[in-house]
Tab-separated table of C-alpha atoms in Angstrom:
chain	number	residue	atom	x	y	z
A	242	UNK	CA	20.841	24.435	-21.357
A	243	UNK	CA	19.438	25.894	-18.200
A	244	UNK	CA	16.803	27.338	-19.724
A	245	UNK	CA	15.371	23.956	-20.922
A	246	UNK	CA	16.393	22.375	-17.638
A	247	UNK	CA	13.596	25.101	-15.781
A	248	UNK	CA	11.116	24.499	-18.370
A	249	UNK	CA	11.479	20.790	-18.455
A	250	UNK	CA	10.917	20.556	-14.252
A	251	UNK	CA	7.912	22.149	-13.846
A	252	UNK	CA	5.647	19.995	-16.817
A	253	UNK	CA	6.820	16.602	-14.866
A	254	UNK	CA	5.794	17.874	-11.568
A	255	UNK	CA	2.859	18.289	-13.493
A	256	UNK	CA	2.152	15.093	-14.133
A	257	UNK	CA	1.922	13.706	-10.480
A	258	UNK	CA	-1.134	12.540	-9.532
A	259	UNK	CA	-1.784	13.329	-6.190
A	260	UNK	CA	-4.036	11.228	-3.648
A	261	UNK	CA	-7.042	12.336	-2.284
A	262	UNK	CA	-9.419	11.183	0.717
A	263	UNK	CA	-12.255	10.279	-0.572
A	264	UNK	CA	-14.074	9.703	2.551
A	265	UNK	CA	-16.708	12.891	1.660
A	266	UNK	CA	-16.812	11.448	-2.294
A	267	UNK	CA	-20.630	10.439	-3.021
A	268	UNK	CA	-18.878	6.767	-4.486
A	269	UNK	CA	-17.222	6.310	-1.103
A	270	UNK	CA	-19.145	7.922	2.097
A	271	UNK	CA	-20.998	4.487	1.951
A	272	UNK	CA	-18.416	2.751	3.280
A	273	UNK	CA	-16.969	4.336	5.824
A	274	UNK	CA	-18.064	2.876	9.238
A	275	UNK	CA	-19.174	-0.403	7.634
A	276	UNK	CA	-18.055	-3.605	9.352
A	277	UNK	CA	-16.418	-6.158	6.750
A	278	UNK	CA	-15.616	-9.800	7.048
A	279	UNK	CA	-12.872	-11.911	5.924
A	280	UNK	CA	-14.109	-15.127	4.359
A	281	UNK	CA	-10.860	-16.117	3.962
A	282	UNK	CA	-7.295	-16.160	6.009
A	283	UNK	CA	-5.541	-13.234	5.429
A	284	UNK	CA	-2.114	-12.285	5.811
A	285	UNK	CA	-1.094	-8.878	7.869
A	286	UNK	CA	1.758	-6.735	6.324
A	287	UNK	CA	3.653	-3.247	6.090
A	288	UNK	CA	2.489	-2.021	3.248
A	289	UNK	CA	2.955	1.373	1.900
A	290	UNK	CA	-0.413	3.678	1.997
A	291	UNK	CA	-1.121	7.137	1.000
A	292	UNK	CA	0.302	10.022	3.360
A	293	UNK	CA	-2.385	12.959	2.824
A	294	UNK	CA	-0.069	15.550	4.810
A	295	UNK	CA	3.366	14.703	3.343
A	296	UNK	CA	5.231	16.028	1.005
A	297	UNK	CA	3.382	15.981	-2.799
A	298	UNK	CA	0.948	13.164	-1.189
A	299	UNK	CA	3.943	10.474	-0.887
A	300	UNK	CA	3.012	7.230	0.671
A	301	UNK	CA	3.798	6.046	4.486
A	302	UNK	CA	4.091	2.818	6.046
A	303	UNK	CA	1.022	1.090	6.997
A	304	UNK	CA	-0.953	-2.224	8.152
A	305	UNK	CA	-2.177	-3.525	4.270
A	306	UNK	CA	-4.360	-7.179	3.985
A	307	UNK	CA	-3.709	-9.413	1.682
A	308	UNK	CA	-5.837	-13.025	1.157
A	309	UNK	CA	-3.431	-16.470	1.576
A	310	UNK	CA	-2.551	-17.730	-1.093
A	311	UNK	CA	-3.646	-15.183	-3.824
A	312	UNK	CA	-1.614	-12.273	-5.739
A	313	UNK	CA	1.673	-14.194	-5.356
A	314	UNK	CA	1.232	-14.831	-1.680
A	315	UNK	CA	2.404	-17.778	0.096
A	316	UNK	CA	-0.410	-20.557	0.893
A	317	UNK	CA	0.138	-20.085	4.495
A	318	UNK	CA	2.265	-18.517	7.232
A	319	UNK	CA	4.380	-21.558	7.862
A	320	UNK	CA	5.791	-21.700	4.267
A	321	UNK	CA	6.289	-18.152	4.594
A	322	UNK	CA	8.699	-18.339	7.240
A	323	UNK	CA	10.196	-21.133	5.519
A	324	UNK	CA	11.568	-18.710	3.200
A	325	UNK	CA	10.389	-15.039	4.470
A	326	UNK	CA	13.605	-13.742	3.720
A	327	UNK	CA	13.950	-14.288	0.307
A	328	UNK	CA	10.112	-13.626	0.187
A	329	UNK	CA	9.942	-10.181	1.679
A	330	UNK	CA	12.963	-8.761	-0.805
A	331	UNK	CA	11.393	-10.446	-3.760
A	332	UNK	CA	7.876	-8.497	-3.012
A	333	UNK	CA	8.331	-5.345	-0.961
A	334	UNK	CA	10.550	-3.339	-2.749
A	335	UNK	CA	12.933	-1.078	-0.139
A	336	UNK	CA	13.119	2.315	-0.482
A	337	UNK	CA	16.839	4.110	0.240
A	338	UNK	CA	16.959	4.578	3.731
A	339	UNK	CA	13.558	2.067	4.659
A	340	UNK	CA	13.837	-0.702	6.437
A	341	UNK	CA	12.900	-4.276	4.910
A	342	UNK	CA	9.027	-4.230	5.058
A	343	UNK	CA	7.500	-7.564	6.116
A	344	UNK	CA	4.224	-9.921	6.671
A	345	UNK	CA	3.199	-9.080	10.638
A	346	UNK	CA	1.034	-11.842	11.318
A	347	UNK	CA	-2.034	-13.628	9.794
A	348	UNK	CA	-5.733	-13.529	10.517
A	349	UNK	CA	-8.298	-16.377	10.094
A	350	UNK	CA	-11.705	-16.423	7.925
A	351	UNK	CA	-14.449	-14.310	10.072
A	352	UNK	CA	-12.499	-11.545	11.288
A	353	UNK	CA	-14.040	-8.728	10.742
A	354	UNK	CA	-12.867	-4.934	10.007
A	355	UNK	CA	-14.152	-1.585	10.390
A	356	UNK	CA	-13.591	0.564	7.216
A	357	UNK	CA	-12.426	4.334	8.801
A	358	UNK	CA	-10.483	5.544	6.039
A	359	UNK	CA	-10.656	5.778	1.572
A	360	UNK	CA	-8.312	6.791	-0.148
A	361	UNK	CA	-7.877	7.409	-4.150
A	362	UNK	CA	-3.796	6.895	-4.163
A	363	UNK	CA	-2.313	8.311	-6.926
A	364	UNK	CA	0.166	6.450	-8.647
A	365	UNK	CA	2.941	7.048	-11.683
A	366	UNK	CA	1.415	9.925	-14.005
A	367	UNK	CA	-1.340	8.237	-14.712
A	368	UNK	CA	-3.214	6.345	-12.865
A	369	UNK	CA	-4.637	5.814	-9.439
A	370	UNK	CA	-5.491	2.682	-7.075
């Protein structure tokens, strides 16, 4: 049994895909440094990103964007906090030992961000995004 338990291990380690920063990648130097606008309200969040010097490439906390009202966001920030509790357990999934991740604020249409960072996060075994 333990000899199929050793063998076993090491081919799904293998099958992690790792993330990479792609900020040197010919598809990606173009838009690092580029200014962006919103052109719509956008909601602030703790999202989960991808931690380059971690262990096997695992994912931190981080600032993520999301636009109102799309992807199962709430139409604005008032009915958010109308029911943010229920909201925030419903769409951030907790990790053992995280904290409950939340929205931080929103952002109106014309604000504009610098990109400094990209990313190819892997995810599962096999995909990225």
């Amino acid at each position: 049994m333990h000899q199929k338990l050793v063998l076993l291990l090491p081919a799904l380690l293998a099958g992690c895909i790792t993330s990479m920063d792609m900020g040197e990648a010919p598809e990606a130097m173009h838009l690092i440094g580029q200014c962006f606008e919103f052109k719509k309200n956008a909601f602030i969040y703790e999202g989960r990103c991808a931690d380059l010097t971690g262990f096997n490439e695992n994912s931190e906390l981080c600032n993520s964007v999301q636009a109102v009202g799309q992807g199962g966001f709430p139409s604005s920030w008032t009915v958010y906090l109308e029911n943010r509790e229920a909201f925030d357990k419903k769409q951030f999934d907790k990790l053992l030992f995280e904290k409950q991740r939340t929205m931080l604020f929103e952002v109106p249409s014309g604000t504009q961000i610098t990109i400094s960072r990209v990313v190819h996060h892997g995810w599962g075994t096999i995909g990225r995004y």
